[in-house]
Amino acid sequence: MISIQLTTDNEVINKILENPLIYQMVNGTSLDETLIGSYREELKNNGFKFLGIYSHNSLIGLFSYREISKICIEAHIHILPEAHKKGYGKQAVKEGLEYFSGLGAHKIVTYVPSNCLHVLKFMKDNDFEVSGSVSEAIIYNNELVSVFVFSKGL
């Protein structure tokens, strides 16, 4: 069973954001211990809030999200590698969408680097649609990479 819970607890947030594989996927570089706190604070300063994702009361992931407008939310899901391929992500997305709908959201958007094939598949498997793309939008592993914009109506 998957549950989600709003959190401001830095220990919970850091457990996910400090995971080396999650950090690399999000930031496109290896874990830089000196930047973890500033990365978390940057998210908070840009209006992001956090939902812990739990399976049987154990933390397995995190949503970071913020309002783009009163009816549109930018959201990102981060699942710990040891919780991959167990169906937790799909269940967490369902719970997250219900939560965001309860906030009055009409649409969810997220951005996925074009070289993150497993994330692209995950988005399509969860019925998100490609709404657009931005070519050479980010630097990922020292390469210019395009980003797909995915969205889903609620």
Coordinates of N, CA, C and O in Angstrom, one line a residue:
M1 N 0.8 -1.2 0.0 CA 0.0 0.0 0.0 C 0.9 1.3 0.0 O 1.8 1.4 0.8
I2 N 0.5 2.2 -0.8 CA 1.3 3.4 -1.0 C 0.5 4.6 -0.3 O -0.7 4.7 -0.5
S3 N 1.2 5.4 0.4 CA 0.6 6.6 0.9 C 1.5 7.8 0.7 O 2.7 7.6 0.5
I4 N 1.0 9.0 0.7 CA 1.8 10.2 0.5 C 1.5 11.2 1.6 O 0.3 11.1 2.2
Q5 N 2.4 12.0 2.0 CA 2.2 12.9 3.1 C 3.1 14.1 2.9 O 4.3 14.0 2.6
L6 N 2.5 15.3 3.0 CA 3.2 16.6 2.9 C 4.3 16.6 4.0 O 4.0 16.2 5.1
T7 N 5.5 17.0 3.6 CA 6.6 17.1 4.6 C 7.4 18.3 4.4 O 7.6 18.8 3.2
T8 N 7.9 18.9 5.5 CA 8.9 19.9 5.4 C 10.2 19.4 6.1 O 11.1 20.2 6.3
D9 N 10.2 18.2 6.5 CA 11.3 17.6 7.3 C 12.5 17.4 6.4 O 12.5 16.6 5.4
N10 N 13.6 18.2 6.6 CA 14.8 18.1 5.8 C 15.4 16.7 5.8 O 16.0 16.3 4.8
E11 N 15.2 15.9 6.9 CA 15.8 14.6 6.9 C 15.1 13.7 5.9 O 15.7 12.9 5.1
V12 N 13.8 13.8 5.8 CA 13.0 13.0 4.8 C 13.4 13.5 3.4 O 13.7 12.7 2.5
I13 N 13.4 14.8 3.2 CA 13.7 15.3 1.8 C 15.1 14.9 1.4 O 15.3 14.5 0.3
N14 N 16.0 15.1 2.3 CA 17.4 14.8 1.9 C 17.7 13.3 1.7 O 18.5 12.9 0.9
K15 N 16.9 12.4 2.4 CA 17.1 11.0 2.2 C 16.9 10.7 0.7 O 17.6 9.8 0.1
I16 N 16.0 11.4 0.1 CA 15.7 11.1 -1.4 C 16.6 11.9 -2.2 O 17.3 11.4 -3.1
L17 N 16.7 13.2 -2.0 CA 17.5 14.1 -2.9 C 19.0 13.8 -2.8 O 19.7 14.1 -3.7
E18 N 19.5 13.2 -1.7 CA 20.9 12.9 -1.5 C 21.3 11.5 -2.1 O 22.4 11.2 -2.2
N19 N 20.3 10.7 -2.5 CA 20.6 9.5 -3.1 C 21.4 9.7 -4.4 O 21.0 10.5 -5.3
P20 N 22.6 9.1 -4.5 CA 23.5 9.4 -5.7 C 22.8 9.2 -7.0 O 23.0 10.0 -7.9
L21 N 22.0 8.2 -7.2 CA 21.4 7.9 -8.5 C 20.3 9.0 -8.8 O 20.1 9.4 -9.9
I22 N 19.5 9.3 -7.8 CA 18.4 10.3 -8.0 C 19.1 11.7 -8.2 O 18.7 12.4 -9.1
Y23 N 20.1 12.0 -7.5 CA 20.8 13.3 -7.7 C 21.3 13.4 -9.1 O 21.2 14.4 -9.8
Q24 N 22.0 12.3 -9.6 CA 22.5 12.4 -11.0 C 21.4 12.5 -12.0 O 21.5 13.3 -12.9
M25 N 20.3 11.8 -11.8 CA 19.2 11.9 -12.8 C 18.6 13.3 -12.8 O 18.3 13.9 -13.8
V26 N 18.5 14.0 -11.6 CA 17.9 15.3 -11.5 C 18.9 16.4 -12.0 O 18.5 17.3 -12.7
N27 N 20.1 16.2 -11.6 CA 21.1 17.3 -11.8 C 22.1 17.1 -13.0 O 22.8 18.0 -13.4
G28 N 22.1 15.8 -13.5 CA 22.9 15.6 -14.7 C 24.4 15.5 -14.3 O 25.2 15.4 -15.2
T29 N 24.8 15.5 -13.1 CA 26.1 15.3 -12.6 C 26.2 14.4 -11.4 O 25.2 14.2 -10.8
S30 N 27.4 14.0 -11.1 CA 27.6 13.2 -9.9 C 27.3 14.0 -8.6 O 27.3 15.2 -8.6
L31 N 26.9 13.3 -7.6 CA 26.6 13.9 -6.3 C 27.7 14.8 -5.8 O 28.9 14.4 -5.7
D32 N 27.3 16.0 -5.5 CA 28.3 17.0 -5.0 C 27.8 17.3 -3.6 O 26.8 18.0 -3.4
E33 N 28.4 16.7 -2.6 CA 28.0 16.8 -1.2 C 27.8 18.3 -0.7 O 27.0 18.6 0.1
T34 N 28.6 19.2 -1.3 CA 28.6 20.6 -0.9 C 27.3 21.3 -1.4 O 27.0 22.4 -0.9
L35 N 26.7 20.7 -2.4 CA 25.5 21.4 -3.0 C 24.2 20.9 -2.6 O 23.1 21.5 -2.9
I36 N 24.1 19.8 -1.8 CA 22.8 19.2 -1.5 C 21.9 20.1 -0.8 O 20.8 20.3 -1.1
G37 N 22.4 20.7 0.3 CA 21.6 21.7 1.1 C 21.1 22.8 0.2 O 20.0 23.3 0.3
S38 N 22.0 23.3 -0.7 CA 21.7 24.5 -1.5 C 20.7 24.1 -2.6 O 19.8 24.8 -2.9
Y39 N 20.7 22.8 -3.0 CA 19.8 22.3 -4.0 C 18.4 22.3 -3.4 O 17.4 22.7 -4.0
R40 N 18.3 21.7 -2.2 CA 17.0 21.6 -1.5 C 16.5 23.0 -1.2 O 15.3 23.3 -1.5
E41 N 17.3 23.9 -0.8 CA 16.9 25.3 -0.5 C 16.5 26.0 -1.8 O 15.5 26.8 -1.8
E42 N 17.1 25.7 -2.9 CA 16.8 26.3 -4.2 C 15.4 25.9 -4.6 O 14.6 26.7 -5.1
L43 N 15.1 24.6 -4.4 CA 13.7 24.1 -4.7 C 12.7 24.8 -3.8 O 11.7 25.3 -4.3
K44 N 13.0 24.9 -2.6 CA 12.0 25.6 -1.6 C 11.9 27.1 -2.0 O 10.8 27.6 -2.0
N45 N 13.0 27.7 -2.3 CA 12.9 29.2 -2.7 C 12.2 29.4 -4.0 O 11.7 30.5 -4.3
N46 N 12.1 28.4 -4.9 CA 11.4 28.5 -6.1 C 9.9 28.0 -5.9 O 9.2 27.7 -6.9
G47 N 9.5 27.8 -4.7 CA 8.1 27.5 -4.4 C 7.7 26.1 -4.4 O 6.6 25.7 -4.3
F48 N 8.8 25.2 -4.4 CA 8.4 23.7 -4.4 C 8.1 23.3 -3.0 O 8.7 23.8 -2.0
K49 N 7.1 22.4 -2.9 CA 6.7 21.7 -1.7 C 7.0 20.2 -1.9 O 7.3 19.8 -3.0
F50 N 7.0 19.4 -0.9 CA 7.4 18.0 -0.9 C 6.3 17.1 -0.3 O 5.8 17.4 0.7
L51 N 6.1 16.0 -1.0 CA 5.3 14.9 -0.5 C 6.1 13.7 -0.3 O 6.7 13.2 -1.3
G52 N 6.2 13.2 0.9 CA 6.9 11.9 1.1 C 6.1 10.8 0.5 O 4.8 10.8 0.6
I53 N 6.7 9.8 -0.1 CA 6.0 8.6 -0.6 C 6.4 7.4 0.2 O 7.6 7.1 0.4
Y54 N 5.4 6.7 0.8 CA 5.7 5.7 1.7 C 5.0 4.4 1.3 O 3.9 4.4 0.7
S55 N 5.7 3.3 1.5 CA 5.1 1.9 1.3 C 5.2 1.2 2.7 O 6.3 1.1 3.2
H56 N 4.1 0.9 3.2 CA 4.1 0.2 4.5 C 4.9 1.0 5.6 O 5.7 0.5 6.3
N57 N 4.7 2.3 5.6 CA 5.3 3.3 6.5 C 6.8 3.5 6.3 O 7.5 4.1 7.1
S58 N 7.4 2.9 5.2 CA 8.8 3.1 4.9 C 8.9 4.1 3.7 O 8.2 4.0 2.7
L59 N 9.8 5.1 3.9 CA 10.0 6.1 2.9 C 10.6 5.5 1.6 O 11.7 4.9 1.7
I60 N 9.9 5.7 0.5 CA 10.5 5.1 -0.8 C 10.7 6.2 -1.9 O 11.2 5.9 -2.9
G61 N 10.2 7.4 -1.6 CA 10.3 8.4 -2.6 C 9.7 9.7 -2.2 O 9.4 9.9 -1.0
L62 N 9.7 10.6 -3.2 CA 9.3 12.0 -2.9 C 8.7 12.6 -4.2 O 9.2 12.4 -5.3
F63 N 7.6 13.4 -4.0 CA 7.2 14.3 -5.0 C 7.7 15.7 -4.7 O 7.6 16.1 -3.5
S64 N 8.2 16.4 -5.6 CA 8.4 17.8 -5.5 C 7.4 18.5 -6.4 O 7.2 18.0 -7.5
Y65 N 6.8 19.5 -5.9 CA 5.8 20.2 -6.8 C 5.6 21.6 -6.4 O 6.0 22.1 -5.3
R66 N 5.1 22.4 -7.4 CA 4.7 23.8 -7.2 C 3.6 24.2 -8.1 O 3.4 23.6 -9.2
E67 N 2.9 25.2 -7.7 CA 1.8 25.7 -8.5 C 2.4 26.6 -9.6 O 3.3 27.4 -9.4
I68 N 2.0 26.3 -10.9 CA 2.4 27.2 -12.0 C 1.3 28.3 -12.1 O 1.6 29.4 -12.3
S69 N 0.1 27.8 -11.9 CA -1.1 28.7 -11.8 C -2.1 28.0 -10.8 O -1.8 26.9 -10.3
K70 N -3.2 28.6 -10.6 CA -4.2 28.0 -9.7 C -4.7 26.7 -10.1 O -5.2 25.9 -9.3
I71 N -4.6 26.4 -11.4 CA -5.1 25.1 -12.0 C -4.0 24.2 -12.6 O -4.4 23.1 -13.1
C72 N -2.8 24.6 -12.5 CA -1.7 23.8 -13.2 C -0.5 23.7 -12.2 O -0.1 24.6 -11.6
I73 N -0.1 22.4 -12.0 CA 1.0 22.1 -11.1 C 2.1 21.4 -11.8 O 1.9 20.5 -12.6
E74 N 3.3 21.9 -11.5 CA 4.5 21.2 -12.0 C 4.9 20.2 -10.9 O 5.0 20.6 -9.7
A75 N 5.1 19.0 -11.3 CA 5.4 17.9 -10.3 C 6.5 17.0 -10.8 O 6.6 16.8 -12.0
H76 N 7.3 16.5 -9.9 CA 8.4 15.6 -10.2 C 8.3 14.4 -9.2 O 8.1 14.7 -8.0
I77 N 8.5 13.2 -9.7 CA 8.5 12.1 -8.7 C 9.9 11.5 -8.7 O 10.6 11.4 -9.7
H78 N 10.4 11.2 -7.5 CA 11.7 10.6 -7.3 C 11.5 9.3 -6.4 O 11.1 9.4 -5.3
I79 N 11.8 8.2 -7.0 CA 11.6 6.9 -6.3 C 13.0 6.3 -6.1 O 13.8 6.3 -7.0
L80 N 13.3 5.9 -4.8 CA 14.6 5.3 -4.5 C 14.8 4.1 -5.4 O 13.9 3.3 -5.7
P81 N 16.1 3.9 -5.9 CA 16.4 2.8 -6.8 C 15.9 1.4 -6.3 O 15.5 0.6 -7.1
E82 N 16.0 1.2 -5.0 CA 15.7 -0.1 -4.5 C 14.2 -0.4 -4.5 O 13.7 -1.5 -4.3
A83 N 13.4 0.7 -4.8 CA 11.9 0.6 -4.9 C 11.5 0.5 -6.3 O 10.3 0.4 -6.6
H84 N 12.4 0.6 -7.3 CA 12.0 0.5 -8.7 C 11.5 -0.9 -9.1 O 11.8 -1.9 -8.4
K85 N 10.7 -0.9 -10.1 CA 10.2 -2.2 -10.7 C 9.4 -3.0 -9.7 O 9.3 -4.2 -9.9
K86 N 8.7 -2.3 -8.8 CA 7.8 -3.0 -7.9 C 6.4 -2.5 -8.0 O 5.5 -2.9 -7.2
G87 N 6.1 -1.6 -8.9 CA 4.8 -1.1 -9.1 C 4.5 0.1 -8.2 O 3.4 0.7 -8.2
Y88 N 5.5 0.5 -7.3 CA 5.2 1.6 -6.4 C 5.1 2.9 -7.1 O 4.3 3.8 -6.7
G89 N 5.8 3.1 -8.2 CA 5.8 4.4 -8.9 C 4.4 4.6 -9.5 O 3.9 5.7 -9.4
K90 N 3.8 3.6 -10.1 CA 2.5 3.8 -10.7 C 1.5 4.1 -9.6 O 0.6 4.9 -9.8
Q91 N 1.6 3.4 -8.5 CA 0.6 3.6 -7.4 C 0.8 5.0 -6.8 O -0.1 5.7 -6.5
A92 N 2.1 5.4 -6.7 CA 2.4 6.8 -6.2 C 1.8 7.9 -7.1 O 1.3 8.9 -6.6
V93 N 2.0 7.7 -8.4 CA 1.4 8.6 -9.3 C -0.1 8.7 -9.1 O -0.7 9.9 -9.1
K94 N -0.8 7.6 -9.0 CA -2.2 7.6 -8.8 C -2.6 8.4 -7.5 O -3.5 9.3 -7.5
E95 N -1.8 8.2 -6.4 CA -2.1 8.9 -5.2 C -1.8 10.4 -5.3 O -2.5 11.3 -4.8
G96 N -0.7 10.7 -6.0 CA -0.3 12.1 -6.3 C -1.3 12.8 -7.1 O -1.6 14.0 -6.7
L97 N -1.8 12.2 -8.1 CA -2.8 12.9 -9.0 C -4.1 13.2 -8.2 O -4.7 14.2 -8.3
E98 N -4.5 12.2 -7.3 CA -5.6 12.5 -6.4 C -5.4 13.7 -5.5 O -6.2 14.5 -5.3
Y99 N -4.2 13.7 -4.9 CA -3.8 14.8 -4.0 C -3.8 16.1 -4.8 O -4.4 17.1 -4.3
F100 N -3.2 16.2 -6.0 CA -3.2 17.4 -6.7 C -4.6 17.9 -7.2 O -4.9 19.1 -7.2
S101 N -5.4 16.9 -7.5 CA -6.8 17.2 -7.9 C -7.5 17.9 -6.7 O -8.3 18.8 -6.9
G102 N -7.2 17.4 -5.5 CA -7.8 17.9 -4.3 C -7.4 19.3 -4.0 O -8.1 20.1 -3.3
L103 N -6.2 19.7 -4.6 CA -5.8 21.1 -4.5 C -6.4 22.0 -5.5 O -6.2 23.2 -5.5
G104 N -7.3 21.4 -6.4 CA -7.9 22.2 -7.4 C -7.2 22.3 -8.7 O -7.6 23.0 -9.6
A105 N -6.2 21.4 -8.9 CA -5.4 21.4 -10.1 C -6.3 20.8 -11.2 O -7.1 19.8 -11.0
H106 N -6.1 21.3 -12.4 CA -6.7 20.8 -13.6 C -5.7 20.0 -14.5 O -6.1 19.2 -15.3
K107 N -4.4 20.4 -14.4 CA -3.4 19.8 -15.2 C -2.1 19.7 -14.4 O -1.8 20.5 -13.6
I108 N -1.4 18.6 -14.7 CA 0.0 18.4 -14.1 C 1.0 18.4 -15.3 O 0.7 17.8 -16.4
V109 N 2.1 19.1 -15.1 CA 3.2 19.1 -16.1 C 4.5 18.7 -15.4 O 4.7 18.9 -14.2
T110 N 5.3 18.1 -16.2 CA 6.7 17.7 -15.8 C 7.6 17.8 -17.0 O 7.2 17.8 -18.1
Y111 N 8.9 17.8 -16.7 CA 9.9 17.9 -17.7 C 10.9 16.7 -17.6 O 11.3 16.4 -16.5
V112 N 11.1 16.1 -18.8 CA 12.0 14.9 -18.8 C 13.1 15.0 -19.8 O 12.8 15.2 -21.0
P113 N 14.3 14.9 -19.4 CA 15.4 14.9 -20.4 C 15.2 13.8 -21.4 O 14.8 12.6 -21.1
S114 N 15.5 14.1 -22.7 CA 15.3 13.1 -23.7 C 16.2 11.8 -23.6 O 15.8 10.8 -24.2
N115 N 17.2 11.9 -22.8 CA 18.1 10.7 -22.7 C 17.7 9.8 -21.5 O 18.3 8.8 -21.3
C116 N 16.7 10.2 -20.8 CA 16.2 9.4 -19.6 C 15.1 8.4 -20.1 O 13.9 8.7 -19.9
L117 N 15.5 7.4 -20.9 CA 14.6 6.5 -21.5 C 13.6 5.9 -20.6 O 12.4 5.7 -20.9
H118 N 14.1 5.4 -19.4 CA 13.2 4.7 -18.5 C 12.1 5.7 -17.9 O 11.0 5.3 -17.7
V119 N 12.5 7.0 -17.8 CA 11.5 8.0 -17.3 C 10.5 8.3 -18.4 O 9.3 8.4 -18.1
L120 N 11.0 8.4 -19.6 CA 10.1 8.6 -20.8 C 9.0 7.5 -20.8 O 7.8 7.7 -21.0
K121 N 9.5 6.2 -20.7 CA 8.6 5.1 -20.7 C 7.6 5.1 -19.5 O 6.4 4.9 -19.7
F122 N 8.1 5.5 -18.3 CA 7.3 5.6 -17.1 C 6.2 6.6 -17.3 O 5.0 6.4 -17.0
M123 N 6.5 7.8 -17.9 CA 5.5 8.8 -18.2 C 4.4 8.3 -19.1 O 3.2 8.5 -18.9
K124 N 4.8 7.6 -20.2 CA 3.9 7.1 -21.2 C 3.0 6.0 -20.5 O 1.8 5.9 -20.8
D125 N 3.6 5.1 -19.7 CA 2.9 4.1 -19.1 C 1.9 4.6 -18.1 O 0.9 3.9 -17.7
N126 N 2.1 5.8 -17.6 CA 1.1 6.5 -16.7 C 0.2 7.5 -17.4 O -0.4 8.3 -16.8
D127 N 0.1 7.3 -18.7 CA -0.8 8.1 -19.5 C -0.6 9.6 -19.6 O -1.5 10.4 -19.8
F128 N 0.7 10.0 -19.4 CA 1.1 11.4 -19.6 C 1.3 11.6 -21.1 O 1.8 10.6 -21.8
E129 N 1.0 12.7 -21.6 CA 1.2 13.0 -23.0 C 2.3 14.0 -23.2 O 2.5 14.9 -22.4
V130 N 3.1 13.8 -24.3 CA 4.1 14.8 -24.7 C 3.3 16.1 -25.2 O 2.6 16.0 -26.1
S131 N 3.6 17.2 -24.5 CA 2.9 18.4 -24.8 C 3.9 19.3 -25.6 O 3.4 20.3 -26.2
G132 N 5.1 19.0 -25.7 CA 6.1 19.8 -26.4 C 7.5 19.4 -26.0 O 7.7 18.4 -25.3
S133 N 8.5 20.1 -26.6 CA 9.9 19.8 -26.3 C 10.7 21.1 -26.4 O 10.2 22.1 -27.1
V134 N 11.8 21.1 -25.8 CA 12.7 22.2 -25.9 C 14.1 21.6 -26.3 O 14.6 20.8 -25.5
S135 N 14.6 21.9 -27.4 CA 15.8 21.3 -27.9 C 17.0 22.0 -27.1 O 17.0 23.2 -26.8
E136 N 18.0 21.1 -26.8 CA 19.2 21.5 -26.1 C 18.9 22.5 -25.0 O 19.5 23.6 -24.9
A137 N 18.1 22.0 -24.1 CA 17.6 22.9 -23.0 C 18.4 22.8 -21.7 O 18.4 23.7 -20.9
I138 N 19.1 21.6 -21.5 CA 19.9 21.4 -20.3 C 21.2 20.8 -20.6 O 21.4 20.3 -21.7
I139 N 22.1 20.9 -19.7 CA 23.4 20.2 -19.8 C 23.3 19.0 -18.8 O 23.0 19.1 -17.7
Y140 N 23.5 17.8 -19.4 CA 23.4 16.6 -18.7 C 24.6 15.7 -19.0 O 24.8 15.4 -20.2
N141 N 25.4 15.4 -18.0 CA 26.7 14.7 -18.2 C 27.5 15.4 -19.3 O 28.1 14.8 -20.2
N142 N 27.6 16.8 -19.1 CA 28.4 17.6 -20.0 C 28.0 17.6 -21.5 O 28.8 17.9 -22.3
E143 N 26.7 17.2 -21.7 CA 26.2 17.3 -23.1 C 24.9 18.1 -23.1 O 24.1 18.1 -22.2
L144 N 24.7 18.8 -24.2 CA 23.4 19.5 -24.4 C 22.3 18.4 -24.7 O 22.5 17.6 -25.6
V145 N 21.2 18.5 -23.9 CA 20.2 17.5 -24.1 C 18.8 18.2 -24.2 O 18.6 19.3 -23.5
S146 N 18.0 17.7 -25.0 CA 16.6 18.2 -25.2 C 15.7 17.7 -24.0 O 16.0 16.7 -23.4
V147 N 14.6 18.5 -23.8 CA 13.7 18.1 -22.7 C 12.3 18.0 -23.3 O 11.9 18.8 -24.1
F148 N 11.6 16.9 -22.9 CA 10.2 16.8 -23.3 C 9.3 17.3 -22.2 O 9.6 17.1 -21.0
V149 N 8.3 18.0 -22.5 CA 7.3 18.5 -21.6 C 6.1 17.5 -21.6 O 5.5 17.3 -22.7
F150 N 5.8 16.9 -20.5 CA 4.7 15.9 -20.4 C 3.6 16.6 -19.6 O 3.9 17.4 -18.7
S151 N 2.4 16.3 -19.9 CA 1.2 16.8 -19.1 C 0.1 15.7 -19.1 O 0.1 14.8 -19.8
K152 N -0.7 15.9 -18.1 CA -1.9 15.0 -17.9 C -3.0 15.9 -17.3 O -2.8 16.5 -16.3
G153 N -4.1 15.8 -17.9 CA -5.3 16.4 -17.3 C -5.9 15.6 -16.2 O -5.7 14.4 -16.1
L154 N -6.5 16.3 -15.2 CA -7.1 15.6 -14.1 C -8.6 15.7 -14.2 O -9.2 16.5 -14.8

